[in-house]
PDB file of C-alpha atoms in Angstrom:
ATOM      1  CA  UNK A  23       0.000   0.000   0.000  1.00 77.00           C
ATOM      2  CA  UNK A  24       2.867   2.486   0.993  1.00 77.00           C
ATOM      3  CA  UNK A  25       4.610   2.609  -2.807  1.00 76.00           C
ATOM      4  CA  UNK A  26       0.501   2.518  -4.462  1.00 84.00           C
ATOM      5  CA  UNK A  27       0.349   5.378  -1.973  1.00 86.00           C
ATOM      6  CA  UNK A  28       3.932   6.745  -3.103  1.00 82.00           C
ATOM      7  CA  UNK A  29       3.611   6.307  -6.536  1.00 82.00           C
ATOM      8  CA  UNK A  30       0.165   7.101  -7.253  1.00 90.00           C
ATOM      9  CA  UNK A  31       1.146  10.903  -5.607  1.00 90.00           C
ATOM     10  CA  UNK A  32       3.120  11.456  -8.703  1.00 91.00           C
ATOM     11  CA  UNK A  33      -0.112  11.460 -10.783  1.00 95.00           C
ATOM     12  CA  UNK A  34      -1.859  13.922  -7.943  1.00 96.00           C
ATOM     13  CA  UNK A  35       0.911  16.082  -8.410  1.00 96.00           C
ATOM     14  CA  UNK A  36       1.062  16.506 -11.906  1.00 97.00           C
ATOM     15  CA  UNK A  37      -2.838  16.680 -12.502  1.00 97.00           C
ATOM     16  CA  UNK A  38      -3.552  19.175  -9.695  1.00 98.00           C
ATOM     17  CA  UNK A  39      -0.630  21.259 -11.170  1.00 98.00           C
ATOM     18  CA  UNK A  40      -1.960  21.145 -14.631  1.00 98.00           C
ATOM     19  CA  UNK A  41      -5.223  22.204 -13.476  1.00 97.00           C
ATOM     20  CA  UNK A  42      -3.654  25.145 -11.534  1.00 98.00           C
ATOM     21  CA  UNK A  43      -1.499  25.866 -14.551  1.00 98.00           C
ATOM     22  CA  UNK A  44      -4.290  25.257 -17.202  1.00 97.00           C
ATOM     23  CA  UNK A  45      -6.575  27.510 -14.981  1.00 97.00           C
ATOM     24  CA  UNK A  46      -4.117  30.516 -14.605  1.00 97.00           C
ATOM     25  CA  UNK A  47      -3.493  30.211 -18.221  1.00 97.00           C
ATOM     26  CA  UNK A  48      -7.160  30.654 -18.815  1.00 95.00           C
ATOM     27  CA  UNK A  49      -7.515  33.811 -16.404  1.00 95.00           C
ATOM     28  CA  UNK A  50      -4.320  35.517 -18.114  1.00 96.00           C
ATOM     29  CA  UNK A  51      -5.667  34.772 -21.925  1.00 95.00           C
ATOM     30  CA  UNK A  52      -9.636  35.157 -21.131  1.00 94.00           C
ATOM     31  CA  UNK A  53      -9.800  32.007 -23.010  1.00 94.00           C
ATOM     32  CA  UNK A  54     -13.733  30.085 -22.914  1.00 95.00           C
ATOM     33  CA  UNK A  55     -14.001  27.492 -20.489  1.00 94.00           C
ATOM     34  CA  UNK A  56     -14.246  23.977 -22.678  1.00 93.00           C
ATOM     35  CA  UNK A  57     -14.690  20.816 -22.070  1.00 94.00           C
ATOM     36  CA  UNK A  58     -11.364  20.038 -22.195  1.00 95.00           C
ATOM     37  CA  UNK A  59     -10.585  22.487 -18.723  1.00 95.00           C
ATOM     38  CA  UNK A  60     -13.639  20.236 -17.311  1.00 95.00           C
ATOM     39  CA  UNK A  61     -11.597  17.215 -17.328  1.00 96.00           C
ATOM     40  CA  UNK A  62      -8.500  18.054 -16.580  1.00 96.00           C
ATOM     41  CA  UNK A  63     -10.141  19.265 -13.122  1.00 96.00           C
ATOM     42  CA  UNK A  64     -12.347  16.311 -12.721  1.00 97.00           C
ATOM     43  CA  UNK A  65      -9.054  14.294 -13.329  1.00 97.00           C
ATOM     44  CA  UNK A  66      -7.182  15.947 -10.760  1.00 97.00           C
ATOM     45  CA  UNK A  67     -10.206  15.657  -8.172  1.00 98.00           C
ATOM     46  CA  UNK A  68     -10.434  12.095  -9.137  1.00 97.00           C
ATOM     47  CA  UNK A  69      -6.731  11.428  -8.830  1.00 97.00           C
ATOM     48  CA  UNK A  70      -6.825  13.075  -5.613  1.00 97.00           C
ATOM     49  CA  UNK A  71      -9.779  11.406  -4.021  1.00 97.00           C
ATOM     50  CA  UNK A  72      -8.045   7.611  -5.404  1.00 96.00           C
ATOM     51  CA  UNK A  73      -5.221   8.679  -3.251  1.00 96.00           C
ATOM     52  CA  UNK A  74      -6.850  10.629  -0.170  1.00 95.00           C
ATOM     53  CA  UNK A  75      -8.221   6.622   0.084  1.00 95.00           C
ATOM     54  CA  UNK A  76      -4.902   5.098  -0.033  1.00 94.00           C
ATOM     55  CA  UNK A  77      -3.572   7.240   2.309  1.00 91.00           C
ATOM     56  CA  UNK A  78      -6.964   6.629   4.936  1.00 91.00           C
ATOM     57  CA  UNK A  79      -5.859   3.057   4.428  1.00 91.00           C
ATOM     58  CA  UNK A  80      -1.742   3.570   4.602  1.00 88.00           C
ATOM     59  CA  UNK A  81      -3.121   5.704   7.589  1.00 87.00           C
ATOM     60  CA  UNK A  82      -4.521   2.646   9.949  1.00 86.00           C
ATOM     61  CA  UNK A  83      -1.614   0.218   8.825  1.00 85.00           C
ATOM     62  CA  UNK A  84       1.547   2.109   8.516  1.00 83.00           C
ATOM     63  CA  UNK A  85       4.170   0.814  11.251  1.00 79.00           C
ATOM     64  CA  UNK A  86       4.947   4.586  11.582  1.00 80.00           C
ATOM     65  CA  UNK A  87       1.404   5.819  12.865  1.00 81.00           C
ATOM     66  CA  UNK A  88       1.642   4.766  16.679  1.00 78.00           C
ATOM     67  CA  UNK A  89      -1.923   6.373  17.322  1.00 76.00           C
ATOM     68  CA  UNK A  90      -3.467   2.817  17.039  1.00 74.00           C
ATOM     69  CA  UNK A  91      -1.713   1.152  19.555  1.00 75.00           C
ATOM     70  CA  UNK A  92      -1.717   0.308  23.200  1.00 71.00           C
ATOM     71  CA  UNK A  93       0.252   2.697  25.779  1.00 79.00           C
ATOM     72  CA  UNK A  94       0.572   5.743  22.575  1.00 80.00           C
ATOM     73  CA  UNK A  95       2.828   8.638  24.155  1.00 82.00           C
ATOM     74  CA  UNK A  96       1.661  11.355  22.139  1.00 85.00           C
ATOM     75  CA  UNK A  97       4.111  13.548  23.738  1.00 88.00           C
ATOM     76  CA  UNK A  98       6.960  11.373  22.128  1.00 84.00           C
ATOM     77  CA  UNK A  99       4.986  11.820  18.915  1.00 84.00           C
ATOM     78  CA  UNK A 100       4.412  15.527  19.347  1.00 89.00           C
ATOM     79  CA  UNK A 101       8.690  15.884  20.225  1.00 90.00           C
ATOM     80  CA  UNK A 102       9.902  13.999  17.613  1.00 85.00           C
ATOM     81  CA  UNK A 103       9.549  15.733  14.202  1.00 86.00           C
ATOM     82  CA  UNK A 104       9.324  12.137  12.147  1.00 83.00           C
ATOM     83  CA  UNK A 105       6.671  11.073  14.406  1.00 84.00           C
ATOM     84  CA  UNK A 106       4.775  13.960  14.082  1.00 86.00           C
ATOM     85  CA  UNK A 107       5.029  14.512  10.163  1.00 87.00           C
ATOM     86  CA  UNK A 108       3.724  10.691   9.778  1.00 85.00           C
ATOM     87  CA  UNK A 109       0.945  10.992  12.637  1.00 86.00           C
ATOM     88  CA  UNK A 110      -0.171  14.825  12.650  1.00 87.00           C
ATOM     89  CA  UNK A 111       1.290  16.711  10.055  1.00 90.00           C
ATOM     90  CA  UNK A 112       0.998  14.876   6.841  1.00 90.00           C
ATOM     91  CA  UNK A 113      -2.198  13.631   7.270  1.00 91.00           C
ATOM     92  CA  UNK A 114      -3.758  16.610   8.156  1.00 94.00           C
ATOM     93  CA  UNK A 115      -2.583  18.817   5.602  1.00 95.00           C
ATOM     94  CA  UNK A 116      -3.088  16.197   2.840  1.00 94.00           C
ATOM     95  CA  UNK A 117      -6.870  16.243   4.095  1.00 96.00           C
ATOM     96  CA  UNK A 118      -7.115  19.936   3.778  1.00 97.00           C
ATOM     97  CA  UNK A 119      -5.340  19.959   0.209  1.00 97.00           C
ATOM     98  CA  UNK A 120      -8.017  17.163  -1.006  1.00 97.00           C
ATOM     99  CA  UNK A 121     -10.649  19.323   0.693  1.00 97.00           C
ATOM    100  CA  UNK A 122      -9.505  22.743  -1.343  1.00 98.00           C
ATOM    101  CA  UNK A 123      -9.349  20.185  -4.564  1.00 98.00           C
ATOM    102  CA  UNK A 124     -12.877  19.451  -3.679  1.00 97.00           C
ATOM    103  CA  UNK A 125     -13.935  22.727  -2.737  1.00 97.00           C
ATOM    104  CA  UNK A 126     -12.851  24.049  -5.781  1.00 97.00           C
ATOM    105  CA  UNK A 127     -14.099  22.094  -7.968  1.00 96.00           C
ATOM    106  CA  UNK A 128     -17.194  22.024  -6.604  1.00 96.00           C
ATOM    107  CA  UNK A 129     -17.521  26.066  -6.734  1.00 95.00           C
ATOM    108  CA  UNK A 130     -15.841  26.093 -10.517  1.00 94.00           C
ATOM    109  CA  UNK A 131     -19.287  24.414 -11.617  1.00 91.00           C
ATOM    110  CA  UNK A 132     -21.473  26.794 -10.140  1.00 92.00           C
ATOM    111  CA  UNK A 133     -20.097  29.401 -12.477  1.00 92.00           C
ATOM    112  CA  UNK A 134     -21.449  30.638 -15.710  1.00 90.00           C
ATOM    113  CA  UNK A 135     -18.712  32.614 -16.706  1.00 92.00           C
ATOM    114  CA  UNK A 136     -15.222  31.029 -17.654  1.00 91.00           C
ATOM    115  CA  UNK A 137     -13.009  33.645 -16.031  1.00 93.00           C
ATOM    116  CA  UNK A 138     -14.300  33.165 -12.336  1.00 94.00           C
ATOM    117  CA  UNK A 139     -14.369  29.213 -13.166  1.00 96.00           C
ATOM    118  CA  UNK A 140     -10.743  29.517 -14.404  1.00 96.00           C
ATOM    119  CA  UNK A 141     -10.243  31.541 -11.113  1.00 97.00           C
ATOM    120  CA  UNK A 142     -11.578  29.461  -8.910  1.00 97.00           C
ATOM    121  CA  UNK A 143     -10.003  26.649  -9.943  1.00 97.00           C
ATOM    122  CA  UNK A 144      -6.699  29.060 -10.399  1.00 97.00           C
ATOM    123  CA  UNK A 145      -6.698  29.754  -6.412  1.00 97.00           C
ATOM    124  CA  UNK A 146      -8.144  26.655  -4.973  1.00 98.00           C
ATOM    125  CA  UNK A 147      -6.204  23.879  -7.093  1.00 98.00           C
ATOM    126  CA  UNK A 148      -2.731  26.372  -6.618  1.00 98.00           C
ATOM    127  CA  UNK A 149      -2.884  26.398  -2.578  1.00 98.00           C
ATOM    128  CA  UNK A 150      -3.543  22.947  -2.573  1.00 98.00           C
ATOM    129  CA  UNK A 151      -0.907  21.672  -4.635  1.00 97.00           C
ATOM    130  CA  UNK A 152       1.110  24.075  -1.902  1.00 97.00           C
ATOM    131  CA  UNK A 153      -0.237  22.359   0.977  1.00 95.00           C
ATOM    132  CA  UNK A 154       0.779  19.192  -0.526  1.00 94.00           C
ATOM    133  CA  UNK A 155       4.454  19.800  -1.504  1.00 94.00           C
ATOM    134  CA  UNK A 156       4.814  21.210   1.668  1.00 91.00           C
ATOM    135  CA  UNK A 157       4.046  18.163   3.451  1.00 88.00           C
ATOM    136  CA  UNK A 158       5.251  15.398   1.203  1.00 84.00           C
ATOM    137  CA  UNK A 159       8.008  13.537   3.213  1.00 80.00           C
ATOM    138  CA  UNK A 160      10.512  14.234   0.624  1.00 76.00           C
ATOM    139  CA  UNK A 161      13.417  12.241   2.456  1.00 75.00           C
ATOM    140  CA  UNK A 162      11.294   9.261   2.954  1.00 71.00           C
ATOM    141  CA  UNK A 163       9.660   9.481  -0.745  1.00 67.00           C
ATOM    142  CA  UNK A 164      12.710  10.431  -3.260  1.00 61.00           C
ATOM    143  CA  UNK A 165      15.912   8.446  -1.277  1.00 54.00           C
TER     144      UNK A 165
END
């Protein structure tokens, strides 16, 4: 589960940054809105859900989440950066990312217009591909 997780994040990556790209491209050249700015967004929403799900899974089996089992110190998780990134940090930053995705995407369809659906999508899909590289174990992932 912990290289589907690892792997799959490339695709996340490059499809919520395509649809942050794509969408500030579309603001700066008042291009229409087509179908083909439709899916790449459902793509990356998609893409992100698939792996919001492997990482709720990698969550409850990982041998480096200690919240599941008997006697957890959280103060030892808390103190020791590693501990915390795997149990506190990651996780919860990944959630809000996939909730921004979401959001986003959800409020993009609600426009009629293509420049504040290219804008929405523009801010929403950009600070959540933030939140994620911010919190991808980079270490742990690349070496």
């Amino acid at each position: 589960m912990k290289d589907i997780h690892s792997y799959w994040a490339f695709l996340v990556i490059f499809t919520v940054a395509l649809g942050a790209v794509n969408a500030i491209a579309g603001v700066l050249t008042k291009k229409d809105f087509g179908n083909k700015d439709f899916k790449v967004n459902l793509f990356a929403l998609i893409a992100t859900h698939t792996q919001f799900m492997f990482g709720a899974i990698l969550f409850f089996m990982s041998d480096k989440v200690l919240w599941f089992r008997d006697n957890v110190d959280v103060g030892l998780i808390m103190k020791t950066s590693s501990l915390r990134l795997y149990n506190v940090e990651h996780p919860f930053l990944m959630i809000v990312a996939a909730i921004l995705v979401t959001i986003g995407y959800s409020k993009h369809k609600k426009k009629l217009i293509s420049a504040p659906k290219f804008k929405t999508i523009a801010i929403f899909y950009s600070l959540a591909l933030i939140a994620m590289l911010l919190m991808i174990p980079w270490k742990a992932w690349l070496f």
